[in-house]
Amino acid sequence: AQSVTQLDSQVPVFEEAPVELRCNYSSSVSVYLFWYVQYPNQGLQLLLKYLSGSTLVKGINGFEAEFNKSQTSFHLRKPSVHISDTAEYFCAVSDKGYQLTFGKGTKLSVIP
Amino acid sequence: GAGVSQSPRYKVAKRGQDVALRCDPISGHVSLFWYQQALGQGPEFLTYFQNEAQLDKSGLPSDRFFAERPEGSVSTLKIQRTQQEDSAVYLCASSSDRQGAQYFGPGTRLLVL
């Protein structure tokens, strides 16, 4: 069985400041990892994904994440946030099958 | 190109009523998924189709939930005799292959009174 823990349910950050959203996973096998963003009353939009290869993954909107196998982490980072980044962010894992297991989400609030 | 679309976007049902939720996946995507997202939670897997075949329905919470994809394109999630605990957002996603990234629709927000 696999699981995802997003350590922070809410993260407030000032505009133009850096941000890190934490994600840890547990799985008995190799995994694929994903970050999705959900704006109010909208579906999930894929930010980035790790399937294999380089552990540093770059996504849309200036976000990046680093896969750390030894720490079973896949933290999401952005060097300078904008007001438009205010949303809920979900980390998800797949054991190379098809079923995504999601964390409970982190609400990012960007303060002007 | 067009993304995943779902209809209706909002549905209010009286307890005991049957509802049907529709999903139009991205054209050509063979894999289709349904997830249930309760308030304040992450999405939880319900069922998976590859073309018209339902390969996994292990996440369906009860036999009141039924999903179909008869022609390998549009899918319908049906909930019979709705209960208040069925209130949630139902998300549909599609993928070009079973291991690839899943692309989500906007969801159907179901409220059972």
mmCIF file of C-alpha atoms in Angstrom, chain A residues 3 9 45 51-52 56:
data_model
loop_
_atom_site.group_PDB
_atom_site.id
_atom_site.type_symbol
_atom_site.label_atom_id
_atom_site.label_comp_id
_atom_site.label_asym_id
_atom_site.label_seq_id
_atom_site.Cartn_x
_atom_site.Cartn_y
_atom_site.Cartn_z
ATOM 1 C CA SER A 3 0.405 6.760 1.186
ATOM 2 C CA SER A 9 -2.300 22.010 5.663
ATOM 3 C CA GLN A 45 -4.106 20.882 -13.068
ATOM 4 C CA LEU A 51 8.715 9.348 -13.769
ATOM 5 C CA SER A 52 12.441 8.609 -13.967
ATOM 6 C CA LEU A 56 15.070 17.743 -10.192
#
